[in-house]
Short mmCIF file of C-alpha atoms in Angstrom, two decimals:
data_model
loop_
_atom_site.label_atom_id
_atom_site.label_comp_id
_atom_site.label_asym_id
_atom_site.label_seq_id
_atom_site.Cartn_x
_atom_site.Cartn_y
_atom_site.Cartn_z
CA MET A 1391 0.03 -0.20 0.05
CA ILE A 1392 2.91 2.39 0.76
CA GLU A 1393 4.00 4.03 -2.77
CA PRO A 1394 7.04 5.59 -2.15
CA GLY A 1395 6.35 7.57 -5.61
CA LEU A 1396 4.03 9.62 -4.45
CA TYR A 1397 5.08 11.92 -1.34
CA ASN A 1398 5.28 15.09 -3.51
CA TYR A 1399 1.47 14.69 -3.49
CA TRP A 1400 1.33 14.10 0.58
CA ILE A 1401 3.27 17.17 1.07
CA VAL A 1402 1.28 18.74 -1.30
CA VAL A 1403 -1.95 17.46 0.60
CA PHE A 1404 -0.40 18.63 4.10
CA LEU A 1405 0.45 22.25 2.97
CA MET A 1406 -2.98 22.43 1.41
CA MET A 1407 -4.86 21.32 4.57
CA ALA A 1408 -2.81 23.59 6.60
CA GLY A 1409 -3.90 26.43 4.69
CA LEU A 1410 -7.29 25.16 5.03
CA TYR A 1411 -7.06 25.03 8.54
CA VAL A 1412 -6.16 28.86 9.10
CA VAL A 1413 -8.95 30.09 6.56
CA VAL A 1414 -11.91 27.85 8.59
CA ALA A 1415 -10.59 27.93 12.20
CA ARG A 1416 -8.88 31.50 12.59
CA GLY A 1417 -11.35 34.55 13.38
CA ASN A 1418 -8.55 37.40 11.85
CA LEU A 1419 -9.44 38.48 8.59
CA ILE A 1420 -5.34 38.99 7.45
CA LYS A 1421 -4.29 35.81 8.72
CA LYS A 1422 -7.35 34.33 7.09
CA LEU A 1423 -5.77 35.87 3.66
CA VAL A 1424 -2.43 34.65 4.82
CA GLY A 1425 -3.66 31.06 4.91
CA LEU A 1426 -5.57 31.34 1.58
CA ASN A 1427 -2.15 32.28 0.25
CA VAL A 1428 -0.77 29.09 1.67
CA PHE A 1429 -3.03 26.96 0.02
CA GLN A 1430 -2.65 28.59 -3.07
CA ALA A 1431 0.85 27.87 -3.00
CA SER A 1432 0.29 24.34 -2.04
CA VAL A 1433 -1.41 24.23 -5.49
CA PHE A 1434 1.03 25.59 -7.45
CA LEU A 1435 3.47 23.09 -6.25
CA LEU A 1436 1.39 19.97 -7.09
CA TYR A 1437 0.81 21.58 -10.89
CA ILE A 1438 5.09 21.65 -10.89
CA THR A 1439 5.76 18.54 -9.65
CA MET A 1440 3.27 16.74 -12.29
CA GLY A 1441 5.03 18.18 -14.52
CA LYS A 1442 8.63 17.21 -13.77
CA VAL A 1443 10.01 14.55 -15.37
CA GLU A 1444 12.87 12.67 -13.96
CA GLY A 1445 16.37 13.20 -15.36
CA GLY A 1446 14.82 16.30 -17.26
CA THR A 1447 15.86 19.92 -16.94
CA ALA A 1448 14.22 23.14 -17.43
CA PRO A 1449 12.41 23.59 -20.64
CA ILE A 1450 15.05 25.93 -22.68
CA LEU A 1451 15.93 24.67 -25.33
CA ALA A 1452 19.86 23.90 -25.70
CA GLU A 1453 22.33 21.79 -27.40
CA GLY A 1454 22.81 18.67 -26.43
CA VAL A 1455 20.14 18.20 -23.81
CA THR A 1456 17.21 15.79 -24.93
CA VAL A 1457 14.86 15.30 -21.81
CA TYR A 1458 12.64 18.64 -20.58
CA SER A 1459 10.28 18.78 -18.12
CA ASN A 1460 6.45 19.87 -19.13
CA PRO A 1461 6.28 23.62 -19.88
CA LEU A 1462 2.69 23.88 -19.69
CA PRO A 1463 2.47 23.57 -15.78
CA HIS A 1464 5.03 26.35 -15.85
CA VAL A 1465 2.94 28.59 -18.25
CA LEU A 1466 -0.62 27.89 -16.22
CA ILE A 1467 1.12 28.87 -12.64
CA LEU A 1468 3.10 31.65 -14.24
CA THR A 1469 -0.54 33.02 -14.88
CA ALA A 1470 -1.89 32.19 -11.56
CA ILE A 1471 0.61 33.62 -9.46
CA VAL A 1472 0.24 37.05 -11.04
CA VAL A 1473 -4.02 36.26 -10.93
CA GLY A 1474 -3.11 35.33 -7.27
CA VAL A 1475 -1.72 38.86 -6.21
CA ALA A 1476 -4.18 40.59 -8.12
CA THR A 1477 -6.91 38.55 -5.85
CA THR A 1478 -4.63 38.88 -2.69
CA ALA A 1479 -4.52 42.74 -3.24
CA LEU A 1480 -8.21 43.47 -3.87
CA GLY A 1481 -9.05 41.20 -0.33
CA LEU A 1482 -6.74 43.54 1.34
CA ALA A 1483 -8.63 46.27 0.32
CA LEU A 1484 -11.46 45.24 1.10
CA VAL A 1485 -10.08 44.44 4.67
CA VAL A 1486 -8.77 47.87 4.98
CA ARG A 1487 -12.34 49.33 4.40
CA ILE A 1488 -14.09 46.57 6.59
CA GLN A 1489 -11.42 48.32 9.11
CA GLU A 1490 -12.63 51.62 8.41
CA ALA A 1491 -16.26 50.85 8.82
CA TYR A 1492 -16.26 48.45 11.83
CA GLY A 1493 -13.05 49.13 13.44
CA SER A 1494 -12.13 45.59 13.79
CA ILE A 1495 -10.89 42.74 11.51
CA GLU A 1496 -11.95 39.92 14.05
CA GLU A 1497 -14.88 38.03 12.37
CA ASP A 1498 -16.67 37.43 15.82
CA GLU A 1499 -16.19 41.12 16.91
CA LEU A 1500 -17.40 41.94 13.08
CA GLU A 1501 -20.85 39.71 13.95
CA GLU A 1502 -21.62 41.19 17.17
CA LYS A 1503 -21.92 44.80 15.58
CA ASP A 1504 -23.97 43.61 12.84
CA GLU A 1505 -26.48 42.21 15.27
CA ARG A 1506 -26.34 45.03 17.56
CA ASP A 1507 -27.08 47.57 14.42
CA GLU A 1508 -29.81 45.06 13.50
CA ARG A 1509 -31.52 45.48 17.28
CA LYS A 1510 -31.20 48.76 16.97
CA LEU A 1511 -32.77 48.91 13.74
CA ARG A 1512 -35.79 47.23 15.21
CA SER A 1513 -36.74 48.45 17.77
CA MET B 1288 8.59 24.74 5.31
CA THR B 1289 6.76 22.79 7.62
CA ALA B 1290 7.94 24.79 10.42
CA THR B 1291 6.95 27.67 8.77
CA ILE B 1292 3.53 26.78 8.30
CA PHE B 1293 3.30 25.46 12.12
CA MET B 1294 4.42 28.94 12.92
CA ILE B 1295 1.79 30.49 11.00
CA VAL B 1296 -0.71 28.61 12.30
CA ARG B 1297 0.20 29.08 16.06
CA LEU B 1298 1.45 32.96 16.14
CA HIS B 1299 -0.65 35.33 17.07
CA ASN B 1300 1.66 38.41 16.16
CA LEU B 1301 0.10 39.29 12.52
CA PHE B 1302 3.96 40.69 11.77
CA ALA B 1303 5.13 37.97 11.84
CA VAL B 1304 2.73 36.12 10.61
CA VAL B 1305 2.82 37.93 7.34
CA MET B 1306 6.55 37.81 7.91
CA LEU B 1307 6.68 33.84 7.61
CA GLY B 1308 4.61 34.03 4.72
CA GLY B 1309 7.04 35.57 2.72
CA ILE B 1310 9.23 33.25 4.06
CA TYR B 1311 7.24 30.12 3.02
CA SER B 1312 6.93 31.97 -0.56
CA LEU B 1313 10.55 32.16 -0.79
CA LEU B 1314 10.71 28.54 0.06
CA ALA B 1315 8.25 27.23 -2.22
CA ALA B 1316 10.48 29.76 -5.18
CA SER B 1317 13.53 27.23 -4.14
CA MET B 1318 11.50 24.81 -4.43
CA PHE B 1319 10.12 25.64 -7.90
CA VAL B 1320 14.25 25.82 -9.15
CA VAL B 1321 14.83 22.52 -7.92
CA LEU B 1322 11.46 21.05 -10.02
CA ASP B 1323 13.40 22.55 -12.97
CA ALA B 1324 10.59 25.52 -13.52
CA VAL B 1325 12.90 28.09 -13.49
CA ASP B 1326 10.41 30.63 -14.77
CA VAL B 1327 7.93 30.08 -11.96
CA ALA B 1328 10.73 30.52 -9.41
CA PHE B 1329 11.35 34.02 -10.66
CA THR B 1330 7.63 34.85 -10.73
CA GLU B 1331 7.25 33.71 -7.33
CA ALA B 1332 10.58 34.96 -5.55
CA ALA B 1333 9.31 38.56 -7.25
CA VAL B 1334 5.75 38.24 -6.94
CA GLY B 1335 4.48 36.05 -4.45
CA ALA B 1336 7.19 37.01 -2.15
CA GLY B 1337 8.26 40.49 -3.04
CA ILE B 1338 5.10 42.37 -3.94
CA SER B 1339 2.59 40.48 -1.81
CA LEU B 1340 4.77 41.08 1.37
CA VAL B 1341 4.56 44.76 0.64
CA LEU B 1342 0.94 44.49 0.59
CA MET B 1343 0.21 42.71 3.25
CA LEU B 1344 2.46 44.84 5.74
CA ALA B 1345 0.97 48.45 3.88
CA ALA B 1346 -2.54 46.80 4.70
CA LEU B 1347 -0.98 45.99 8.37
CA SER B 1348 0.04 49.47 8.61
CA LEU B 1349 -3.88 50.89 8.26
CA THR B 1350 -4.95 47.77 10.37
CA LYS B 1351 -3.82 46.26 13.58
CA THR B 1352 -0.73 44.06 14.35
CA GLU B 1353 -2.26 42.02 16.60
CA GLU B 1354 -4.31 39.00 16.35
CA LYS B 1355 -7.35 38.10 19.24
CA VAL B 1356 -6.34 35.20 20.76
CA ALA B 1357 -9.54 32.71 19.75
CA SER B 1358 -12.24 32.49 22.65
CA ARG B 1359 -13.83 29.39 20.60
CA HIS B 1360 -11.41 26.39 20.39
CA GLY B 1361 -13.87 24.83 17.87
CA ILE B 1362 -13.23 20.91 17.11
CA LEU B 1363 -14.82 21.16 14.33
CA PRO B 1364 -12.81 22.96 12.06
CA LEU B 1365 -9.92 20.44 12.75
CA LEU B 1366 -11.92 17.55 11.82
CA VAL B 1367 -13.34 18.85 8.50
CA VAL B 1368 -9.65 19.62 7.54
CA LEU B 1369 -8.13 15.93 8.33
CA VAL B 1370 -11.57 14.32 6.43
CA THR B 1371 -10.51 16.07 3.61
CA GLY B 1372 -6.90 15.62 3.90
CA ALA B 1373 -7.21 11.34 4.43
CA ALA B 1374 -9.76 12.05 1.25
CA LEU B 1375 -6.83 13.49 -0.85
CA ILE B 1376 -4.48 11.14 0.19
CA TYR B 1377 -6.84 8.42 -0.64
CA GLY B 1378 -7.21 9.97 -4.17
CA THR B 1379 -3.50 10.29 -4.46
CA LEU B 1380 -2.83 6.56 -4.10
CA ASP B 1381 -3.70 6.50 -8.19
CA MET B 1382 -1.87 9.14 -8.77
CA PRO B 1383 1.62 8.69 -11.56
CA HIS B 1384 4.97 8.74 -9.84
CA TYR B 1385 6.79 11.27 -9.33
CA GLY B 1386 9.17 11.94 -12.18
CA ASP B 1387 7.22 9.30 -14.12
CA PRO B 1388 8.20 9.74 -17.95
CA ASN B 1389 5.32 7.63 -19.15
CA ALA B 1390 2.81 9.89 -16.92
CA PRO B 1391 -0.06 11.20 -18.95
CA ILE B 1392 0.49 14.64 -18.56
CA GLN B 1393 3.71 14.31 -20.35
CA GLN B 1394 1.97 12.13 -23.49
CA HIS B 1395 -0.47 14.61 -24.75
CA VAL B 1396 0.42 17.92 -26.54
CA ALA B 1397 3.60 18.95 -24.72
CA PRO B 1398 6.10 16.78 -26.62
CA THR B 1399 4.98 18.74 -29.56
CA TYR B 1400 5.64 22.28 -27.86
CA VAL B 1401 9.25 21.09 -26.63
CA ALA B 1402 9.71 19.98 -30.63
CA ASP B 1403 7.72 22.81 -32.33
CA ALA B 1404 8.46 25.96 -30.34
CA GLN B 1405 12.12 26.88 -31.48
CA ALA B 1406 11.04 26.71 -35.25
CA LYS B 1407 7.80 28.27 -35.09
CA THR B 1408 8.41 31.45 -32.46
CA THR B 1409 12.42 31.35 -32.69
CA VAL B 1410 12.38 31.55 -28.45
CA PRO B 1411 14.66 28.99 -27.19
CA ASN B 1412 12.70 29.02 -23.79
CA VAL B 1413 9.33 27.17 -24.38
CA VAL B 1414 7.65 28.69 -21.40
CA THR B 1415 7.87 31.77 -22.71
CA ALA B 1416 7.15 30.57 -26.27
CA VAL B 1417 3.72 29.06 -24.92
CA LEU B 1418 3.08 31.92 -22.83
CA ALA B 1419 3.49 34.97 -25.29
CA SER B 1420 2.94 33.50 -28.31
CA TYR B 1421 0.97 30.31 -28.53
CA ARG B 1422 -1.07 31.37 -25.95
CA GLY B 1423 -1.07 35.52 -26.28
CA TYR B 1424 -4.37 36.18 -26.16
CA ASP B 1425 -4.80 34.64 -22.73
CA THR B 1426 -2.27 36.23 -21.28
CA LEU B 1427 -3.95 39.54 -22.50
CA GLY B 1428 -6.57 38.29 -20.43
CA GLU B 1429 -4.68 37.72 -17.60
CA VAL B 1430 -3.63 41.37 -17.63
CA VAL B 1431 -7.19 42.14 -18.36
CA VAL B 1432 -8.24 40.59 -14.94
CA ILE B 1433 -4.93 42.67 -13.03
CA PHE B 1434 -5.79 46.00 -14.64
CA THR B 1435 -9.80 44.81 -12.98
CA ALA B 1436 -8.11 44.10 -9.45
CA GLY B 1437 -6.12 47.22 -9.80
CA VAL B 1438 -9.32 49.19 -10.54
CA GLY B 1439 -11.25 47.09 -8.14
CA VAL B 1440 -8.36 48.43 -5.28
CA MET B 1441 -8.97 52.14 -6.36
CA LEU B 1442 -12.63 52.20 -6.06
CA LEU B 1443 -12.07 50.91 -2.53
CA LEU B 1444 -9.54 52.97 -1.18
CA GLY B 1445 -9.13 55.82 -3.67
CA ASP B 1446 -11.63 58.09 -1.75
CA ARG B 1447 -10.45 57.43 1.33
CA ARG B 1448 -8.94 60.86 1.64
CA ARG B 1449 -12.24 63.07 0.13
CA ARG B 1450 -14.14 60.94 2.57
CA ARG B 1451 -12.27 61.94 5.58
CA ARG B 1452 -12.19 65.50 4.99
CA ARG B 1453 -15.93 65.82 4.49
CA ALA B 1454 -16.30 63.56 7.89
CA GLU B 1455 -13.92 66.28 9.41
CA GLY B 1456 -16.05 68.77 8.03
CA ARG B 1457 -19.51 67.62 9.56
CA GLU B 1458 -17.72 68.11 13.01
#
């Protein structure tokens, strides 16, 4: 049952779950975004390890080299990294706005304030 | 990398967490070099470890640097994460092995790109050839995505100064 050639996936799964745990279990919005980045990087790692060929080299054509790693995952992930930073920037901008509007970036404090405001509206 | 992750989960000082996030990115970049993805490593080091770190620090300077110690220590998140992780590991048992040249991913169009890229685009770097020549329109779409994100950030934060002045005028 033990497959020695699969350890790369297990590393990815571990990192992914650590990121997921931070996103789910922590209430601080900035920490959630860091967790999301960790998760994202683990997905990048998954793609890149899939493209690796035993004995291959970087996909830059050169004399005397015949085995190259798969260039297509590299292209995909290059795009994904840049788009990932764009989404992180947008998320951080939202966090800053939330801090200005509520004076807090803790999830439970935000909920508390929302409930208080709702009660005030009703009464 | 594991130690970095562990500290990210444990620490409550957001400044340290963000810095460790940068270190994590840099470690990921060096791992990409080992895995032959040099272009990806460049981008991860510059964009992932550089720009995102600066953005995070800027956001921190506008908010708080200390996380409130969680009052609830639910077992539910841990359970969800463990079950999902177990399911994913079970899923990997059927995956092709690391570095296997006969894996399905190496059989499809990838050899064609490696064989034809130099002749068709005159660029020796296959990653660049695919990104900028074969899939040039997709890269244009990517730029549109970044532009949209930039516009979004400016709309969210751009009129802060004006609003603050208005608030001061009212008081």
